């Protein structure tokens, strides 16, 4: 067999191979230090605190510099004043700090001054919309995980700036997820940052606005920002009150109550479907209360709603009122077990009032339901009279007061008769 000799392949001399622009960029060297130096040349010409000037120069620089390729470097420079190495330390190449950076803000940090810095970021990201995603998903989470590298003043500035960015809807709360990492939650580092973020946010917006932002950012439980040995609702409550953020403490408590109420209502429905036995229902509620305590008024509301949700209301319209009275009588032992104080009894009457107002099918049955609750010792005559005189809810008030006028008059006369009997005995 003869071996074929190697013949060199023909080549075209003097012909340029056309390469796509995207391929050229991909093959280009990544030189963040060169990008930084070029950006500095634009920013160095702007006087200190001339925020309009810095904005104009950044927009101008975006026409020649590769902002998308160097997005991380860009935001490191503008947020913390220089390039960051893996691990969180500054790149040590002798370069000065950036002419523009939130770390240049005065000490102690001032919300109004930081708003001017945030406005620069807002205008920059609106002009170069492709920067929004790397800013929110890469730069902020990365810088937050290195939060322990900077001085307390620098940490405060970064945290407050993020709070303002969140409050103005420039980023989502998803960037805060970085703070749940183990090395940050220890020694209260993460939760201290969260407190500063919330403080700056609430200087601009309401607690309800903050709650919506956290929900959209998938921040489900603030306890995850605490050290594992401090993840307790009481610790959280005390912490935010100490930080002068009582609205956050109150909001979290209400949120936990809502979760506990939903759990009780769900459990009640399942237990009632399995058994109508009052003892089983009471036991199930007590088990849930061991997991999360509830104020009596919140508890009695969840019990009433859970019990009523378990009722099959598919009867004929003319039978609905009778069905309601039977079901209330049947569940009375459960209500009695958790309706012991006068405040809770008045709360129960108001809950029934609002329930009847919302469900017009049982609206006319309210006086009879109240009478059943009284006869079954769920509510006292004093609770009914107090509700009638000054404790009722605004929903359908005039209708319900007029409808119960006869019952209340009977109870008042009965109470006066008992007082007279007591005087005669004396």
PDB file of N, CA, C and O in Angstrom, residues 260-262 264-266 268-269 272 281-282 284-286 289 294-310 331-339 344 348 351:
ATOM      1  N   UNK A 260     -51.187  32.654  61.139  1.00  0.00           N
ATOM      2  CA  UNK A 260     -51.742  31.764  62.165  1.00  0.00           C
ATOM      3  C   UNK A 260     -53.255  31.613  62.000  1.00  0.00           C
ATOM      4  O   UNK A 260     -53.798  30.509  62.138  1.00  0.00           O
ATOM      5  N   UNK A 261     -53.940  32.718  61.692  1.00  0.00           N
ATOM      6  CA  UNK A 261     -55.399  32.660  61.495  1.00  0.00           C
ATOM      7  C   UNK A 261     -55.764  31.780  60.305  1.00  0.00           C
ATOM      8  O   UNK A 261     -56.699  30.975  60.376  1.00  0.00           O
ATOM      9  N   UNK A 262     -55.011  31.917  59.219  1.00  0.00           N
ATOM     10  CA  UNK A 262     -55.266  31.080  58.046  1.00  0.00           C
ATOM     11  C   UNK A 262     -55.068  29.601  58.374  1.00  0.00           C
ATOM     12  O   UNK A 262     -55.828  28.739  57.918  1.00  0.00           O
ATOM     13  N   UNK A 264     -55.382  28.173  61.345  1.00  0.00           N
ATOM     14  CA  UNK A 264     -56.482  27.710  62.202  1.00  0.00           C
ATOM     15  C   UNK A 264     -57.744  27.480  61.371  1.00  0.00           C
ATOM     16  O   UNK A 264     -58.435  26.464  61.540  1.00  0.00           O
ATOM     17  N   UNK A 265     -58.049  28.402  60.471  1.00  0.00           N
ATOM     18  CA  UNK A 265     -59.244  28.251  59.631  1.00  0.00           C
ATOM     19  C   UNK A 265     -59.159  27.001  58.757  1.00  0.00           C
ATOM     20  O   UNK A 265     -60.139  26.262  58.606  1.00  0.00           O
ATOM     21  N   UNK A 266     -57.983  26.760  58.210  1.00  0.00           N
ATOM     22  CA  UNK A 266     -57.791  25.571  57.380  1.00  0.00           C
ATOM     23  C   UNK A 266     -57.937  24.298  58.207  1.00  0.00           C
ATOM     24  O   UNK A 266     -58.587  23.333  57.790  1.00  0.00           O
ATOM     25  N   UNK A 268     -59.568  23.972  61.041  1.00  0.00           N
ATOM     26  CA  UNK A 268     -60.965  23.825  61.469  1.00  0.00           C
ATOM     27  C   UNK A 268     -61.813  23.166  60.385  1.00  0.00           C
ATOM     28  O   UNK A 268     -62.615  22.273  60.662  1.00  0.00           O
ATOM     29  N   UNK A 269     -61.621  23.622  59.158  1.00  0.00           N
ATOM     30  CA  UNK A 269     -62.403  23.063  58.063  1.00  0.00           C
ATOM     31  C   UNK A 269     -62.143  21.566  57.915  1.00  0.00           C
ATOM     32  O   UNK A 269     -63.067  20.764  57.735  1.00  0.00           O
ATOM     33  N   UNK A 272     -63.678  19.639  61.045  1.00  0.00           N
ATOM     34  CA  UNK A 272     -65.147  19.578  60.977  1.00  0.00           C
ATOM     35  C   UNK A 272     -65.597  18.584  59.911  1.00  0.00           C
ATOM     36  O   UNK A 272     -66.596  17.881  60.079  1.00  0.00           O
ATOM     37  N   UNK A 281     -62.526  19.573  67.902  1.00  0.00           N
ATOM     38  CA  UNK A 281     -62.292  20.899  67.323  1.00  0.00           C
ATOM     39  C   UNK A 281     -61.488  21.767  68.287  1.00  0.00           C
ATOM     40  O   UNK A 281     -60.517  22.426  67.896  1.00  0.00           O
ATOM     41  N   UNK A 282     -61.870  21.740  69.557  1.00  0.00           N
ATOM     42  CA  UNK A 282     -61.162  22.540  70.582  1.00  0.00           C
ATOM     43  C   UNK A 282     -59.713  22.088  70.694  1.00  0.00           C
ATOM     44  O   UNK A 282     -58.789  22.910  70.773  1.00  0.00           O
ATOM     45  N   UNK A 284     -57.866  20.655  68.395  1.00  0.00           N
ATOM     46  CA  UNK A 284     -57.127  21.058  67.186  1.00  0.00           C
ATOM     47  C   UNK A 284     -56.714  22.528  67.262  1.00  0.00           C
ATOM     48  O   UNK A 284     -55.590  22.894  66.885  1.00  0.00           O
ATOM     49  N   UNK A 285     -57.608  23.374  67.768  1.00  0.00           N
ATOM     50  CA  UNK A 285     -57.288  24.806  67.903  1.00  0.00           C
ATOM     51  C   UNK A 285     -56.175  25.007  68.914  1.00  0.00           C
ATOM     52  O   UNK A 285     -55.231  25.780  68.682  1.00  0.00           O
ATOM     53  N   UNK A 286     -56.241  24.322  70.040  1.00  0.00           N
ATOM     54  CA  UNK A 286     -55.210  24.467  71.070  1.00  0.00           C
ATOM     55  C   UNK A 286     -53.846  24.019  70.560  1.00  0.00           C
ATOM     56  O   UNK A 286     -52.813  24.610  70.907  1.00  0.00           O
ATOM     57  N   UNK A 289     -52.449  26.774  68.518  1.00  0.00           N
ATOM     58  CA  UNK A 289     -52.044  27.914  69.352  1.00  0.00           C
ATOM     59  C   UNK A 289     -50.681  27.690  70.000  1.00  0.00           C
ATOM     60  O   UNK A 289     -49.994  28.648  70.371  1.00  0.00           O
ATOM     61  N   UNK A 294     -52.134  33.838  69.514  1.00  0.00           N
ATOM     62  CA  UNK A 294     -52.929  34.894  68.893  1.00  0.00           C
ATOM     63  C   UNK A 294     -53.662  35.682  69.971  1.00  0.00           C
ATOM     64  O   UNK A 294     -54.091  35.096  70.975  1.00  0.00           O
ATOM     65  N   UNK A 295     -53.853  36.993  69.787  1.00  0.00           N
ATOM     66  CA  UNK A 295     -54.724  37.744  70.697  1.00  0.00           C
ATOM     67  C   UNK A 295     -56.126  37.154  70.644  1.00  0.00           C
ATOM     68  O   UNK A 295     -56.548  36.630  69.609  1.00  0.00           O
ATOM     69  N   UNK A 296     -56.852  37.238  71.740  1.00  0.00           N
ATOM     70  CA  UNK A 296     -58.164  36.592  71.815  1.00  0.00           C
ATOM     71  C   UNK A 296     -59.125  37.076  70.728  1.00  0.00           C
ATOM     72  O   UNK A 296     -59.886  36.283  70.162  1.00  0.00           O
ATOM     73  N   UNK A 297     -59.105  38.373  70.433  1.00  0.00           N
ATOM     74  CA  UNK A 297     -60.019  38.902  69.419  1.00  0.00           C
ATOM     75  C   UNK A 297     -59.688  38.345  68.033  1.00  0.00           C
ATOM     76  O   UNK A 297     -60.587  38.049  67.234  1.00  0.00           O
ATOM     77  N   UNK A 298     -58.373  38.203  67.739  1.00  0.00           N
ATOM     78  CA  UNK A 298     -57.963  37.635  66.448  1.00  0.00           C
ATOM     79  C   UNK A 298     -58.319  36.152  66.394  1.00  0.00           C
ATOM     80  O   UNK A 298     -58.757  35.633  65.353  1.00  0.00           O
ATOM     81  N   UNK A 299     -58.140  35.477  67.526  1.00  0.00           N
ATOM     82  CA  UNK A 299     -58.423  34.041  67.582  1.00  0.00           C
ATOM     83  C   UNK A 299     -59.907  33.757  67.357  1.00  0.00           C
ATOM     84  O   UNK A 299     -60.272  32.884  66.554  1.00  0.00           O
ATOM     85  N   UNK A 300     -60.765  34.514  68.058  1.00  0.00           N
ATOM     86  CA  UNK A 300     -62.202  34.242  67.955  1.00  0.00           C
ATOM     87  C   UNK A 300     -62.704  34.546  66.536  1.00  0.00           C
ATOM     88  O   UNK A 300     -63.632  33.893  66.038  1.00  0.00           O
ATOM     89  N   UNK A 301     -62.074  35.517  65.874  1.00  0.00           N
ATOM     90  CA  UNK A 301     -62.441  35.818  64.490  1.00  0.00           C
ATOM     91  C   UNK A 301     -62.098  34.641  63.572  1.00  0.00           C
ATOM     92  O   UNK A 301     -62.919  34.240  62.730  1.00  0.00           O
ATOM     93  N   UNK A 302     -60.897  34.078  63.735  1.00  0.00           N
ATOM     94  CA  UNK A 302     -60.494  32.959  62.882  1.00  0.00           C
ATOM     95  C   UNK A 302     -61.342  31.725  63.159  1.00  0.00           C
ATOM     96  O   UNK A 302     -61.667  30.966  62.237  1.00  0.00           O
ATOM     97  N   UNK A 303     -61.734  31.520  64.440  1.00  0.00           N
ATOM     98  CA  UNK A 303     -62.586  30.376  64.777  1.00  0.00           C
ATOM     99  C   UNK A 303     -63.961  30.525  64.118  1.00  0.00           C
ATOM    100  O   UNK A 303     -64.478  29.590  63.501  1.00  0.00           O
ATOM    101  N   UNK A 304     -64.564  31.710  64.260  1.00  0.00           N
ATOM    102  CA  UNK A 304     -65.883  31.941  63.653  1.00  0.00           C
ATOM    103  C   UNK A 304     -65.825  31.742  62.134  1.00  0.00           C
ATOM    104  O   UNK A 304     -66.653  31.033  61.561  1.00  0.00           O
ATOM    105  N   UNK A 305     -64.841  32.358  61.492  1.00  0.00           N
ATOM    106  CA  UNK A 305     -64.740  32.258  60.040  1.00  0.00           C
ATOM    107  C   UNK A 305     -64.475  30.818  59.598  1.00  0.00           C
ATOM    108  O   UNK A 305     -65.020  30.355  58.601  1.00  0.00           O
ATOM    109  N   UNK A 306     -63.628  30.112  60.361  1.00  0.00           N
ATOM    110  CA  UNK A 306     -63.328  28.725  60.027  1.00  0.00           C
ATOM    111  C   UNK A 306     -64.544  27.824  60.162  1.00  0.00           C
ATOM    112  O   UNK A 306     -64.802  26.978  59.300  1.00  0.00           O
ATOM    113  N   UNK A 307     -65.309  28.033  61.239  1.00  0.00           N
ATOM    114  CA  UNK A 307     -66.513  27.223  61.458  1.00  0.00           C
ATOM    115  C   UNK A 307     -67.566  27.517  60.395  1.00  0.00           C
ATOM    116  O   UNK A 307     -68.215  26.607  59.868  1.00  0.00           O
ATOM    117  N   UNK A 308     -67.779  28.789  60.095  1.00  0.00           N
ATOM    118  CA  UNK A 308     -68.778  29.142  59.090  1.00  0.00           C
ATOM    119  C   UNK A 308     -68.376  28.665  57.686  1.00  0.00           C
ATOM    120  O   UNK A 308     -69.228  28.322  56.865  1.00  0.00           O
ATOM    121  N   UNK A 309     -67.062  28.642  57.429  1.00  0.00           N
ATOM    122  CA  UNK A 309     -66.593  28.175  56.116  1.00  0.00           C
ATOM    123  C   UNK A 309     -66.840  26.676  55.935  1.00  0.00           C
ATOM    124  O   UNK A 309     -66.883  26.185  54.799  1.00  0.00           O
ATOM    125  N   UNK A 310     -66.994  25.966  57.042  1.00  0.00           N
ATOM    126  CA  UNK A 310     -67.202  24.516  56.960  1.00  0.00           C
ATOM    127  C   UNK A 310     -68.675  24.143  56.730  1.00  0.00           C
ATOM    128  O   UNK A 310     -69.004  22.985  56.492  1.00  0.00           O
ATOM    129  N   UNK A 331     -72.035  24.759  67.134  1.00  0.00           N
ATOM    130  CA  UNK A 331     -70.633  25.133  67.362  1.00  0.00           C
ATOM    131  C   UNK A 331     -70.437  25.991  68.617  1.00  0.00           C
ATOM    132  O   UNK A 331     -69.307  26.379  68.928  1.00  0.00           O
ATOM    133  N   UNK A 332     -71.521  26.279  69.326  1.00  0.00           N
ATOM    134  CA  UNK A 332     -71.442  27.147  70.515  1.00  0.00           C
ATOM    135  C   UNK A 332     -70.410  26.664  71.538  1.00  0.00           C
ATOM    136  O   UNK A 332     -69.663  27.490  72.095  1.00  0.00           O
ATOM    137  N   UNK A 333     -70.326  25.358  71.852  1.00  0.00           N
ATOM    138  CA  UNK A 333     -69.324  24.908  72.837  1.00  0.00           C
ATOM    139  C   UNK A 333     -67.895  25.288  72.451  1.00  0.00           C
ATOM    140  O   UNK A 333     -67.069  25.559  73.329  1.00  0.00           O
ATOM    141  N   UNK A 334     -67.602  25.299  71.151  1.00  0.00           N
ATOM    142  CA  UNK A 334     -66.254  25.691  70.700  1.00  0.00           C
ATOM    143  C   UNK A 334     -66.034  27.175  70.959  1.00  0.00           C
ATOM    144  O   UNK A 334     -64.979  27.589  71.453  1.00  0.00           O
ATOM    145  N   UNK A 335     -67.033  27.990  70.656  1.00  0.00           N
ATOM    146  CA  UNK A 335     -66.918  29.438  70.882  1.00  0.00           C
ATOM    147  C   UNK A 335     -66.796  29.755  72.367  1.00  0.00           C
ATOM    148  O   UNK A 335     -65.993  30.620  72.766  1.00  0.00           O
ATOM    149  N   UNK A 336     -67.564  29.046  73.202  1.00  0.00           N
ATOM    150  CA  UNK A 336     -67.512  29.265  74.653  1.00  0.00           C
ATOM    151  C   UNK A 336     -66.105  29.016  75.190  1.00  0.00           C
ATOM    152  O   UNK A 336     -65.598  29.758  76.046  1.00  0.00           O
ATOM    153  N   UNK A 337     -65.442  27.988  74.672  1.00  0.00           N
ATOM    154  CA  UNK A 337     -64.113  27.608  75.162  1.00  0.00           C
ATOM    155  C   UNK A 337     -63.067  28.699  74.945  1.00  0.00           C
ATOM    156  O   UNK A 337     -62.081  28.779  75.693  1.00  0.00           O
ATOM    157  N   UNK A 338     -63.271  29.548  73.953  1.00  0.00           N
ATOM    158  CA  UNK A 338     -62.265  30.568  73.635  1.00  0.00           C
ATOM    159  C   UNK A 338     -62.820  31.988  73.727  1.00  0.00           C
ATOM    160  O   UNK A 338     -62.184  32.934  73.260  1.00  0.00           O
ATOM    161  N   UNK A 339     -63.983  32.140  74.340  1.00  0.00           N
ATOM    162  CA  UNK A 339     -64.631  33.449  74.414  1.00  0.00           C
ATOM    163  C   UNK A 339     -64.958  33.758  75.873  1.00  0.00           C
ATOM    164  O   UNK A 339     -66.123  33.810  76.260  1.00  0.00           O
ATOM    165  N   UNK A 344     -63.455  39.922  74.475  1.00  0.00           N
ATOM    166  CA  UNK A 344     -63.573  38.890  73.438  1.00  0.00           C
ATOM    167  C   UNK A 344     -65.032  38.689  73.049  1.00  0.00           C
ATOM    168  O   UNK A 344     -65.355  38.458  71.875  1.00  0.00           O
ATOM    169  N   UNK A 348     -66.621  39.111  69.439  1.00  0.00           N
ATOM    170  CA  UNK A 348     -67.402  38.082  68.749  1.00  0.00           C
ATOM    171  C   UNK A 348     -68.689  38.666  68.167  1.00  0.00           C
ATOM    172  O   UNK A 348     -69.062  38.371  67.027  1.00  0.00           O
ATOM    173  N   UNK A 351     -67.836  40.523  65.118  1.00  0.00           N
ATOM    174  CA  UNK A 351     -67.482  39.599  64.040  1.00  0.00           C
ATOM    175  C   UNK A 351     -68.753  39.059  63.385  1.00  0.00           C
ATOM    176  O   UNK A 351     -68.853  38.984  62.154  1.00  0.00           O
TER     177      UNK A 351
END
